[in-house]
Amino acid sequence: MSSTLAPSGIDPATSPARALVCRACSARYPLVAQHACYECFGPLEVDHDTAALAAVTREQIEAGPRNIWRYAGLLPVGQDPATRVTLDPGFTPLVAAPRLAAEVGLTAPLWVKDDSANPTHSFKDRVVSVALTAARSLGFTRFACASTGNLANSVAAHAARAGAPSVVFIPSDLEQGKVVTTAVYGGDLVAIDGSYDDVNRLCGELVETDEFEDTAFVNVNVRPYYAEGSKTLGYEVAEQLGWRIPAQVVIPMASGELLTKVDKAFAELVEVGLVEAPAGGWRVFGAQSAGCSPIAAALHAGSDTIEPVKPTGIAKSLNIGDPAAGPYALEAVRRTGGWMAAADDDEIRAGIRLLARTAGVFAETAGGVTVAVLRTLVESGRLDPTAETVVFNTGEGLKTLDAVAGQAGPSHRIKASLRAARDAGLLG
Amino acid sequence: MSSTLAPSGIDPATSPARALVCRACSARYPLVAQHACYECFGPLEVDHDTAALAAVTREQIEAGPRNIWRYAGLLPVGQDPATRVTLDPGFTPLVAAPRLAAEVGLTAPLWVKDDSANPTHSFKDRVVSVALTAARSLGFTRFACASTGNLANSVAAHAARAGAPSVVFIPSDLEQGKVVTTAVYGGDLVAIDGSYDDVNRLCGELVETDEFEDTAFVNVNVRPYYAEGSKTLGYEVAEQLGWRIPAQVVIPMASGELLTKVDKAFAELVEVGLVEAPAGGWRVFGAQSAGCSPIAAALHAGSDTIEPVKPTGIAKSLNIGDPAAGPYALEAVRRTGGWMAAADDDEIRAGIRLLARTAGVFAETAGGVTVAVLRTLVESGRLDPTAETVVFNTGEGLKTLDAVAGQAGPSHRIKASLRAARDAGLLG
C-alpha cells in the first residue's frame, strides 16, 4: 500500500482533509500514503477544507478531552475515537516563567510550553498519535520510524499500547536513556552504524520493499499526516493564553517542521475565526545547536539553500544535518520578522540548568538549546524584551542525563550525624 | 515555628481541616507543624469536619482544574489558589490494560493508574504540593525532605518553581537519575552515608535545631498535611471510573502511607456521599520488594508488630526498613480482606517489561514490584481474577534505567545499507 494511489481510508465525511498537496509545485494527490510529489519531488502536505475547519467552535474544543484530540476537527484523522492509535498526548502545561524572564532580560510575560509532560515525555507523542491513526486508517499493520530517540520511544510505546508490531531504526550512538526506553516496549529496535541522515536514507529504501509493504514509517510514507500533529502545540498555546496568539515564539529546529507547523496552526486559527489576528502579527524564532545549524546558517548567510552538515554536539535529538523542512522554516521566520540563532554545548548545559533553577522544569538538551537561544536573541536585540514570548521545551531532562551529570551532583556528602552536619556547615 | 503550638495559618473558614489527631490515642492538637503525639508519640493525622467535606459536590469537583486542586474542598490547604506552592500535579491517566489482564489471568477489567505522568514523574508531586502549601501557610520559608529519590526530585522542583531555598537529604547510593534530577534545580543536596532510615533519623534531629526553625521537612514536621496529598490518588481513580470505587487495588508500600490514604480516600468519598459504597466493599492489596518487606512479613506471620529490616534490592524508592505507617497498612489490608506479597529483583525487572510491553507504560522499579505482585496475588488465589482491579504505578522508568538496561537494548545492529538489513533478516 505504501506510495500507491490505492483508495484512501480517510473519510471526507468526517475528516476536514481533502488532498495531499505539494509544498513546492502545488500538485494535488489523494489522501494516501505518499510523502513526495511525483512531478517535482517536493514534500507533500495535507490540504484541508477551509469551510470544514471554520465549522469548529471554541465551545466544541473546550468540551473535548484534555489532549490533542480536542482539536480533532482541525486534524486530518481521529475524529472517531475508536479509530485512534494513541497514548492521548497533549494539553501539556504552559508554565509562567517570571524568574527566567528576569534572568534573560525580558520585561514582558514569558511562558514555557512544557511538552516533557507528554506520555513518553516529548512532543513526538503528538505527531505519532496522528501518524499512526492515519496509518491504521490506510490499512497498515506494522509501525516504524527513523529516529534520533524521542520518536523511537513514542512509536514503540504507541505500538505496545495498541498491541501492534513495531520496528524502530536509530543511530547506534544514541543516549542510553533513549535506547532503553525504546527497547523496553518489546518491539524490534535496529541500531544503525551511521548518522540520523543515514538512518533516514535507509528507511526511505526499506519503505519501497515488498517486505515493508504493511509498514507505516511515521516520518516517511505517512509523513504528511505526522507533520499535522505538530499543529496541536500551536493550538494549545493559543487556547491556554485565552484564545490569543503570543507576539513571539522560540522553537527548536531539527528538520524544521515543528516551527513551520506552529506557524501554520496560528494562521489556521486566524483564518477560521477561532482567534483574532494579533496587532503586529506574531514573530517566529528558530533555535539550533551549534553542532548542527544548517538552517540558521542559511538565514545568517541570506541564502535560500540549506547546505547539509555532519552533526556534532550533545543535542542529539536536533541532529538532523539535512533538514527536510529547512526551506519552509526559513520562509516562516523571514515572513514573520523572526530570527534564528545557535547555542554551543556549554550554552546548552547552562540553558538546561537555568530553566530548571528558575522555572522548575528539567529539559533535555533540546530545551537547553531553546533557552540558550532565547538569551542570545535578547542580548542581540533580535527578540523584543517587551513583547510576550513563549519558548517550547520539547523533551525531558531524564533522557539526556549525561549532558548535565557532571555539573549536577550533591552539594554536600556527610555521615549520618548532627556533628557531621555541623562540620559541613549545614547548621550555620 | 516547628513543633510548637504557635497559632495556625490554616484558616478554618476555608479549610475543612479542624485539628491534628493522634492515630494511636486520639489526642487532639491544633493545626500546627507537629507530627507526633506529645502523649504517646503516635503519628498525627489531619482531622476534617465531615459537614464541610459533605458540602463538596461532584459538580464542583468536575468544574475544577485538571489536577489535584479540583479536590481542594477535601484537602486541608490550598483552597485559595494564591496560597498554593505547587507544580499542579495529578489527574494522571487511568490506562485500560486488557493485554496485561490477559497475561496475568484476570478476566475482569484491569487499569493502571499511571502517576509517572506527574510533573516530576512520580506520585510524590501530590504530597509535596499539599505539604509545601501547608508549610507556607504555617510561615516556613525553606523546604526540605528526607528522600529515597522521588521526593527529592519533587521538593527541589517545587522550590525552584516557587523561588524558595531547599535542602534535600538522600542516601549516598541513590540512582544517578534521581541525584541529577534533584541537583539540577539548584538547591542544596546532601548525600548521607547510610540508609534512608539513617537519613530520616538525622532529619528528625535537624528539625529540632534553631538553624532549621524556618525549614519545613515535608515528611517530618509537616507530615500530617503531606500524607493527605496521597488521598488524591484515590479520589481520581473513583472519579475516572465514573464515580465508582474499584473492587480491588494493588498499591506499592514503602512507609505504607500511600496504601492507607487511598483507603481513607475511598472511605471519605462514601462517607460524604460522593460515591455509593460498592457491594462487597473494596479490597486493598500491598506490594513490597523482597529486599525490604517488613509489612508483608508481619501480615504473613499474623503479627501486629513490624520488625525493621535492613533494605536490599533494586526497588530503592520502596526501601524503607522501618515503615512509619506499617501498622496502619496492616490494619487496612486486614479490614478490607486484602493481602500483601513481595517480588524479588528478577520478578521486578520482569514486571517492568511486562507492563511496558502490554500497556505502553514504562514504570520505575516500584511499578515493577506492583505488577509482579499482581501476578503473584492472582496465581496464589488471593486476588479475585473476576473482580475489577486497579494497580498503581507510582514512578517513571527513566529514573531507574539501570534496572532493565541489561535486558533492553537493540535487537539488531547493522550498517546503513539495504544489504545489511537483508543480511540481518529484516527483509524476511
PDB file of C-alpha atoms in Angstrom, chain B residues 84-324:
ATOM      1  CA  ARG B  84      -0.508  27.138  46.665  1.00  0.00           C
ATOM      2  CA  VAL B  85       3.124  26.072  46.336  1.00  0.00           C
ATOM      3  CA  THR B  86       2.664  23.644  43.501  1.00  0.00           C
ATOM      4  CA  LEU B  87       3.559  22.196  40.121  1.00  0.00           C
ATOM      5  CA  ASP B  88      -0.159  21.393  39.650  1.00  0.00           C
ATOM      6  CA  PRO B  89       0.256  17.594  39.671  1.00  0.00           C
ATOM      7  CA  GLY B  90      -2.476  14.998  39.398  1.00  0.00           C
ATOM      8  CA  PHE B  91      -5.319  13.854  37.194  1.00  0.00           C
ATOM      9  CA  THR B  92      -2.879  11.397  35.698  1.00  0.00           C
ATOM     10  CA  PRO B  93      -4.125   8.781  33.213  1.00  0.00           C
ATOM     11  CA  LEU B  94      -6.101   5.724  34.257  1.00  0.00           C
ATOM     12  CA  VAL B  95      -4.978   3.375  31.499  1.00  0.00           C
ATOM     13  CA  ALA B  96      -7.044   0.357  30.451  1.00  0.00           C
ATOM     14  CA  ALA B  97      -4.742  -2.671  30.389  1.00  0.00           C
ATOM     15  CA  PRO B  98      -6.634  -5.558  28.753  1.00  0.00           C
ATOM     16  CA  ARG B  99      -3.471  -7.241  27.456  1.00  0.00           C
ATOM     17  CA  LEU B 100      -1.817  -7.127  30.877  1.00  0.00           C
ATOM     18  CA  ALA B 101      -5.007  -8.586  32.350  1.00  0.00           C
ATOM     19  CA  ALA B 102      -4.876 -11.460  29.879  1.00  0.00           C
ATOM     20  CA  GLU B 103      -1.220 -12.177  30.630  1.00  0.00           C
ATOM     21  CA  VAL B 104      -1.697 -12.354  34.399  1.00  0.00           C
ATOM     22  CA  GLY B 105      -5.014 -14.192  34.235  1.00  0.00           C
ATOM     23  CA  LEU B 106      -7.600 -11.524  35.050  1.00  0.00           C
ATOM     24  CA  THR B 107     -10.941 -11.713  33.280  1.00  0.00           C
ATOM     25  CA  ALA B 108     -12.323  -8.504  34.828  1.00  0.00           C
ATOM     26  CA  PRO B 109     -11.242  -5.000  33.726  1.00  0.00           C
ATOM     27  CA  LEU B 110      -7.726  -4.049  34.812  1.00  0.00           C
ATOM     28  CA  TRP B 111      -6.498  -0.450  34.985  1.00  0.00           C
ATOM     29  CA  VAL B 112      -3.111   1.130  35.560  1.00  0.00           C
ATOM     30  CA  LYS B 113      -3.183   4.428  37.440  1.00  0.00           C
ATOM     31  CA  ASP B 114      -0.085   5.972  35.874  1.00  0.00           C
ATOM     32  CA  ASP B 115       1.454   8.547  38.176  1.00  0.00           C
ATOM     33  CA  SER B 116       4.630   8.770  36.103  1.00  0.00           C
ATOM     34  CA  ALA B 117       2.669  11.468  34.251  1.00  0.00           C
ATOM     35  CA  ASN B 118       3.112  13.921  37.141  1.00  0.00           C
ATOM     36  CA  PRO B 119       5.421  16.940  36.649  1.00  0.00           C
ATOM     37  CA  THR B 120       8.488  15.275  38.199  1.00  0.00           C
ATOM     38  CA  HIS B 121       7.177  11.858  37.177  1.00  0.00           C
ATOM     39  CA  SER B 122       6.159  10.311  40.481  1.00  0.00           C
ATOM     40  CA  PHE B 123       3.201  10.418  42.877  1.00  0.00           C
ATOM     41  CA  LYS B 124       5.332  12.465  45.284  1.00  0.00           C
ATOM     42  CA  ASP B 125       4.346  15.687  43.497  1.00  0.00           C
ATOM     43  CA  ARG B 126       0.901  15.242  45.071  1.00  0.00           C
ATOM     44  CA  VAL B 127       2.102  15.079  48.655  1.00  0.00           C
ATOM     45  CA  VAL B 128       4.744  17.754  48.168  1.00  0.00           C
ATOM     46  CA  SER B 129       2.236  20.233  46.735  1.00  0.00           C
ATOM     47  CA  VAL B 130      -0.012  19.777  49.771  1.00  0.00           C
ATOM     48  CA  ALA B 131       2.885  19.764  52.273  1.00  0.00           C
ATOM     49  CA  LEU B 132       4.542  22.906  50.908  1.00  0.00           C
ATOM     50  CA  THR B 133       1.249  24.757  50.634  1.00  0.00           C
ATOM     51  CA  ALA B 134       0.684  23.935  54.312  1.00  0.00           C
ATOM     52  CA  ALA B 135       4.278  24.891  55.079  1.00  0.00           C
ATOM     53  CA  ARG B 136       3.879  28.315  53.544  1.00  0.00           C
ATOM     54  CA  SER B 137       0.591  28.839  55.383  1.00  0.00           C
ATOM     55  CA  LEU B 138       2.413  27.966  58.617  1.00  0.00           C
ATOM     56  CA  GLY B 139       5.153  30.512  57.933  1.00  0.00           C
ATOM     57  CA  PHE B 140       8.060  28.342  56.773  1.00  0.00           C
ATOM     58  CA  THR B 141      10.436  29.865  54.233  1.00  0.00           C
ATOM     59  CA  ARG B 142      12.746  26.917  53.374  1.00  0.00           C
ATOM     60  CA  PHE B 143      11.711  23.492  52.107  1.00  0.00           C
ATOM     61  CA  ALA B 144      13.388  20.173  52.932  1.00  0.00           C
ATOM     62  CA  CYS B 145      12.929  16.408  52.968  1.00  0.00           C
ATOM     63  CA  ALA B 146      14.489  13.053  53.650  1.00  0.00           C
ATOM     64  CA  SER B 147      14.090  11.047  50.474  1.00  0.00           C
ATOM     65  CA  THR B 148      14.667   7.799  48.625  1.00  0.00           C
ATOM     66  CA  GLY B 149      14.789   9.882  45.432  1.00  0.00           C
ATOM     67  CA  ASN B 150      11.386  10.757  44.008  1.00  0.00           C
ATOM     68  CA  LEU B 151      10.583  13.025  46.929  1.00  0.00           C
ATOM     69  CA  ALA B 152      13.963  14.725  46.474  1.00  0.00           C
ATOM     70  CA  ASN B 153      13.165  15.466  42.806  1.00  0.00           C
ATOM     71  CA  SER B 154       9.766  16.844  43.689  1.00  0.00           C
ATOM     72  CA  VAL B 155      10.807  19.073  46.616  1.00  0.00           C
ATOM     73  CA  ALA B 156      13.708  20.544  44.646  1.00  0.00           C
ATOM     74  CA  ALA B 157      11.486  21.244  41.618  1.00  0.00           C
ATOM     75  CA  HIS B 158       8.677  22.759  43.695  1.00  0.00           C
ATOM     76  CA  ALA B 159      11.188  25.030  45.471  1.00  0.00           C
ATOM     77  CA  ALA B 160      12.697  26.126  42.155  1.00  0.00           C
ATOM     78  CA  ARG B 161       9.278  26.982  40.689  1.00  0.00           C
ATOM     79  CA  ALA B 162       8.407  28.922  43.850  1.00  0.00           C
ATOM     80  CA  GLY B 163      11.773  30.651  44.028  1.00  0.00           C
ATOM     81  CA  ALA B 164      12.378  29.317  47.546  1.00  0.00           C
ATOM     82  CA  PRO B 165      15.538  27.743  49.022  1.00  0.00           C
ATOM     83  CA  SER B 166      15.572  23.981  49.526  1.00  0.00           C
ATOM     84  CA  VAL B 167      17.764  21.421  51.243  1.00  0.00           C
ATOM     85  CA  VAL B 168      17.260  17.787  50.374  1.00  0.00           C
ATOM     86  CA  PHE B 169      18.749  14.775  52.177  1.00  0.00           C
ATOM     87  CA  ILE B 170      19.291  11.467  50.339  1.00  0.00           C
ATOM     88  CA  PRO B 171      21.198   8.219  50.884  1.00  0.00           C
ATOM     89  CA  SER B 172      24.506   8.486  49.016  1.00  0.00           C
ATOM     90  CA  ASP B 173      23.865   5.281  46.994  1.00  0.00           C
ATOM     91  CA  LEU B 174      20.821   6.584  45.089  1.00  0.00           C
ATOM     92  CA  GLU B 175      20.293   6.013  41.367  1.00  0.00           C
ATOM     93  CA  GLN B 176      22.046   8.661  39.241  1.00  0.00           C
ATOM     94  CA  GLY B 177      18.728   9.543  37.593  1.00  0.00           C
ATOM     95  CA  LYS B 178      17.375  10.713  40.919  1.00  0.00           C
ATOM     96  CA  VAL B 179      20.538  12.535  42.034  1.00  0.00           C
ATOM     97  CA  VAL B 180      20.942  14.598  38.852  1.00  0.00           C
ATOM     98  CA  THR B 181      17.206  15.318  38.673  1.00  0.00           C
ATOM     99  CA  THR B 182      17.378  16.830  42.134  1.00  0.00           C
ATOM    100  CA  ALA B 183      20.660  18.707  41.868  1.00  0.00           C
ATOM    101  CA  VAL B 184      19.771  20.352  38.560  1.00  0.00           C
ATOM    102  CA  TYR B 185      17.169  22.551  40.274  1.00  0.00           C
ATOM    103  CA  GLY B 186      19.941  24.308  42.159  1.00  0.00           C
ATOM    104  CA  GLY B 187      19.025  23.802  45.848  1.00  0.00           C
ATOM    105  CA  ASP B 188      21.258  22.181  48.464  1.00  0.00           C
ATOM    106  CA  LEU B 189      21.522  18.414  48.098  1.00  0.00           C
ATOM    107  CA  VAL B 190      23.078  16.481  50.958  1.00  0.00           C
ATOM    108  CA  ALA B 191      24.171  12.891  50.350  1.00  0.00           C
ATOM    109  CA  ILE B 192      24.294  10.860  53.572  1.00  0.00           C
ATOM    110  CA  ASP B 193      26.460   7.789  54.015  1.00  0.00           C
ATOM    111  CA  GLY B 194      23.740   5.479  55.289  1.00  0.00           C
ATOM    112  CA  SER B 195      20.290   4.066  54.582  1.00  0.00           C
ATOM    113  CA  TYR B 196      17.066   6.030  54.124  1.00  0.00           C
ATOM    114  CA  ASP B 197      16.253   5.241  57.734  1.00  0.00           C
ATOM    115  CA  ASP B 198      19.545   6.877  58.783  1.00  0.00           C
ATOM    116  CA  VAL B 199      18.716   9.913  56.637  1.00  0.00           C
ATOM    117  CA  ASN B 200      15.252  10.142  58.155  1.00  0.00           C
ATOM    118  CA  ARG B 201      16.659   9.929  61.684  1.00  0.00           C
ATOM    119  CA  LEU B 202      19.108  12.749  61.004  1.00  0.00           C
ATOM    120  CA  CYS B 203      16.320  14.931  59.591  1.00  0.00           C
ATOM    121  CA  GLY B 204      14.332  14.255  62.775  1.00  0.00           C
ATOM    122  CA  GLU B 205      17.258  15.720  64.722  1.00  0.00           C
ATOM    123  CA  LEU B 206      17.886  18.663  62.389  1.00  0.00           C
ATOM    124  CA  VAL B 207      14.255  19.783  62.548  1.00  0.00           C
ATOM    125  CA  GLU B 208      14.681  20.435  66.274  1.00  0.00           C
ATOM    126  CA  THR B 209      17.654  22.777  65.808  1.00  0.00           C
ATOM    127  CA  ASP B 210      17.458  26.572  65.790  1.00  0.00           C
ATOM    128  CA  GLU B 211      19.126  26.668  62.389  1.00  0.00           C
ATOM    129  CA  PHE B 212      16.221  24.720  60.856  1.00  0.00           C
ATOM    130  CA  GLU B 213      13.457  26.644  62.613  1.00  0.00           C
ATOM    131  CA  ASP B 214      12.459  28.226  59.284  1.00  0.00           C
ATOM    132  CA  THR B 215      12.501  24.874  57.464  1.00  0.00           C
ATOM    133  CA  ALA B 216       9.569  22.608  56.621  1.00  0.00           C
ATOM    134  CA  PHE B 217      10.642  18.985  56.187  1.00  0.00           C
ATOM    135  CA  VAL B 218       7.740  17.765  54.115  1.00  0.00           C
ATOM    136  CA  ASN B 219       7.794  14.272  55.607  1.00  0.00           C
ATOM    137  CA  VAL B 220       8.779  15.228  59.164  1.00  0.00           C
ATOM    138  CA  ASN B 221       7.315  18.343  60.775  1.00  0.00           C
ATOM    139  CA  VAL B 222       4.522  18.880  58.213  1.00  0.00           C
ATOM    140  CA  ARG B 223       3.983  15.168  57.604  1.00  0.00           C
ATOM    141  CA  PRO B 224       0.263  15.111  58.539  1.00  0.00           C
ATOM    142  CA  TYR B 225      -0.521  17.549  55.693  1.00  0.00           C
ATOM    143  CA  TYR B 226       1.864  15.795  53.320  1.00  0.00           C
ATOM    144  CA  ALA B 227       0.135  12.466  53.863  1.00  0.00           C
ATOM    145  CA  GLU B 228      -3.272  13.921  52.956  1.00  0.00           C
ATOM    146  CA  GLY B 229      -1.977  14.607  49.444  1.00  0.00           C
ATOM    147  CA  SER B 230      -1.971  10.870  48.746  1.00  0.00           C
ATOM    148  CA  LYS B 231      -5.748  10.807  49.065  1.00  0.00           C
ATOM    149  CA  THR B 232      -5.996  12.488  45.685  1.00  0.00           C
ATOM    150  CA  LEU B 233      -4.885   9.243  44.018  1.00  0.00           C
ATOM    151  CA  GLY B 234      -7.942   7.520  45.460  1.00  0.00           C
ATOM    152  CA  TYR B 235     -10.279  10.369  44.566  1.00  0.00           C
ATOM    153  CA  GLU B 236      -9.039  10.378  40.970  1.00  0.00           C
ATOM    154  CA  VAL B 237      -9.437   6.645  40.483  1.00  0.00           C
ATOM    155  CA  ALA B 238     -13.037   6.854  41.679  1.00  0.00           C
ATOM    156  CA  GLU B 239     -13.857   9.902  39.545  1.00  0.00           C
ATOM    157  CA  GLN B 240     -12.150   8.436  36.458  1.00  0.00           C
ATOM    158  CA  LEU B 241     -14.197   5.250  36.827  1.00  0.00           C
ATOM    159  CA  GLY B 242     -17.350   7.390  36.710  1.00  0.00           C
ATOM    160  CA  TRP B 243     -17.618   7.930  40.474  1.00  0.00           C
ATOM    161  CA  ARG B 244     -17.164   4.264  41.385  1.00  0.00           C
ATOM    162  CA  ILE B 245     -14.726   2.544  43.745  1.00  0.00           C
ATOM    163  CA  PRO B 246     -13.000  -0.484  42.191  1.00  0.00           C
ATOM    164  CA  ALA B 247     -13.321  -3.877  43.870  1.00  0.00           C
ATOM    165  CA  GLN B 248      -9.549  -4.307  44.250  1.00  0.00           C
ATOM    166  CA  VAL B 249      -6.486  -2.033  44.329  1.00  0.00           C
ATOM    167  CA  VAL B 250      -2.816  -3.073  44.366  1.00  0.00           C
ATOM    168  CA  ILE B 251      -0.528  -0.420  45.864  1.00  0.00           C
ATOM    169  CA  PRO B 252       3.255  -0.355  46.421  1.00  0.00           C
ATOM    170  CA  MET B 253       4.391   0.129  50.012  1.00  0.00           C
ATOM    171  CA  ALA B 254       7.439   1.992  51.331  1.00  0.00           C
ATOM    172  CA  SER B 255       6.297   3.692  54.555  1.00  0.00           C
ATOM    173  CA  GLY B 256       2.873   2.146  53.910  1.00  0.00           C
ATOM    174  CA  GLU B 257       1.234   5.573  53.991  1.00  0.00           C
ATOM    175  CA  LEU B 258       0.062   5.668  50.371  1.00  0.00           C
ATOM    176  CA  LEU B 259      -1.955   2.497  50.860  1.00  0.00           C
ATOM    177  CA  THR B 260      -3.647   3.814  53.981  1.00  0.00           C
ATOM    178  CA  LYS B 261      -4.505   7.114  52.343  1.00  0.00           C
ATOM    179  CA  VAL B 262      -6.047   5.582  49.222  1.00  0.00           C
ATOM    180  CA  ASP B 263      -8.197   3.502  51.541  1.00  0.00           C
ATOM    181  CA  LYS B 264      -9.043   6.645  53.544  1.00  0.00           C
ATOM    182  CA  ALA B 265      -9.943   8.481  50.314  1.00  0.00           C
ATOM    183  CA  PHE B 266     -12.414   5.766  49.335  1.00  0.00           C
ATOM    184  CA  ALA B 267     -13.960   5.804  52.820  1.00  0.00           C
ATOM    185  CA  GLU B 268     -14.308   9.591  52.747  1.00  0.00           C
ATOM    186  CA  LEU B 269     -15.963   9.559  49.330  1.00  0.00           C
ATOM    187  CA  VAL B 270     -18.575   7.135  50.653  1.00  0.00           C
ATOM    188  CA  GLU B 271     -18.986   8.968  53.967  1.00  0.00           C
ATOM    189  CA  VAL B 272     -19.640  12.345  52.326  1.00  0.00           C
ATOM    190  CA  GLY B 273     -21.939  10.903  49.686  1.00  0.00           C
ATOM    191  CA  LEU B 274     -19.799  11.468  46.587  1.00  0.00           C
ATOM    192  CA  VAL B 275     -19.887   7.750  45.707  1.00  0.00           C
ATOM    193  CA  GLU B 276     -22.010   4.824  46.788  1.00  0.00           C
ATOM    194  CA  ALA B 277     -20.352   2.108  48.812  1.00  0.00           C
ATOM    195  CA  PRO B 278     -19.725  -0.754  46.401  1.00  0.00           C
ATOM    196  CA  ALA B 279     -21.492  -4.044  47.078  1.00  0.00           C
ATOM    197  CA  GLY B 280     -18.927  -6.160  48.852  1.00  0.00           C
ATOM    198  CA  GLY B 281     -16.733  -3.149  49.650  1.00  0.00           C
ATOM    199  CA  TRP B 282     -13.219  -2.775  48.297  1.00  0.00           C
ATOM    200  CA  ARG B 283     -10.121  -4.846  48.990  1.00  0.00           C
ATOM    201  CA  VAL B 284      -6.704  -3.274  49.434  1.00  0.00           C
ATOM    202  CA  PHE B 285      -3.537  -5.176  48.457  1.00  0.00           C
ATOM    203  CA  GLY B 286       0.011  -4.135  49.333  1.00  0.00           C
ATOM    204  CA  ALA B 287       3.160  -4.742  47.254  1.00  0.00           C
ATOM    205  CA  GLN B 288       6.718  -4.767  48.610  1.00  0.00           C
ATOM    206  CA  SER B 289      10.146  -5.612  47.307  1.00  0.00           C
ATOM    207  CA  ALA B 290      11.545  -8.881  48.667  1.00  0.00           C
ATOM    208  CA  GLY B 291      14.627  -6.901  49.681  1.00  0.00           C
ATOM    209  CA  CYS B 292      12.506  -4.800  52.033  1.00  0.00           C
ATOM    210  CA  SER B 293       9.204  -6.389  53.034  1.00  0.00           C
ATOM    211  CA  PRO B 294       8.700  -5.816  56.756  1.00  0.00           C
ATOM    212  CA  ILE B 295       4.993  -5.021  56.418  1.00  0.00           C
ATOM    213  CA  ALA B 296       4.188  -8.067  54.278  1.00  0.00           C
ATOM    214  CA  ALA B 297       6.291 -10.205  56.638  1.00  0.00           C
ATOM    215  CA  ALA B 298       4.205  -9.085  59.621  1.00  0.00           C
ATOM    216  CA  LEU B 299       0.993  -9.874  57.745  1.00  0.00           C
ATOM    217  CA  HIS B 300       2.231 -13.301  56.739  1.00  0.00           C
ATOM    218  CA  ALA B 301       3.337 -14.005  60.333  1.00  0.00           C
ATOM    219  CA  GLY B 302      -0.027 -12.901  61.698  1.00  0.00           C
ATOM    220  CA  SER B 303       1.760 -10.286  63.775  1.00  0.00           C
ATOM    221  CA  ASP B 304       0.814  -6.721  64.707  1.00  0.00           C
ATOM    222  CA  THR B 305       4.465  -5.755  65.117  1.00  0.00           C
ATOM    223  CA  ILE B 306       6.604  -4.558  62.222  1.00  0.00           C
ATOM    224  CA  GLU B 307      10.168  -5.840  62.650  1.00  0.00           C
ATOM    225  CA  PRO B 308      12.520  -3.302  60.999  1.00  0.00           C
ATOM    226  CA  VAL B 309      14.843  -4.692  58.316  1.00  0.00           C
ATOM    227  CA  LYS B 310      17.978  -3.504  56.560  1.00  0.00           C
ATOM    228  CA  PRO B 311      16.799  -2.957  52.967  1.00  0.00           C
ATOM    229  CA  THR B 312      18.440  -4.505  49.912  1.00  0.00           C
ATOM    230  CA  GLY B 313      17.412  -4.833  46.263  1.00  0.00           C
ATOM    231  CA  ILE B 314      16.797  -2.643  43.245  1.00  0.00           C
ATOM    232  CA  ALA B 315      13.490  -1.075  44.273  1.00  0.00           C
ATOM    233  CA  LYS B 316      15.226   1.760  46.124  1.00  0.00           C
ATOM    234  CA  SER B 317      12.216   4.050  46.219  1.00  0.00           C
ATOM    235  CA  LEU B 318      10.486   1.441  48.417  1.00  0.00           C
ATOM    236  CA  ASN B 319      13.499   0.792  50.647  1.00  0.00           C
ATOM    237  CA  ILE B 320      12.185   1.965  53.998  1.00  0.00           C
ATOM    238  CA  GLY B 321      13.199  -0.665  56.548  1.00  0.00           C
ATOM    239  CA  ASP B 322      11.283   0.899  59.441  1.00  0.00           C
ATOM    240  CA  PRO B 323       7.977   1.907  57.829  1.00  0.00           C
ATOM    241  CA  ALA B 324       6.133   4.570  59.835  1.00  0.00           C
TER     242      ALA B 324
END
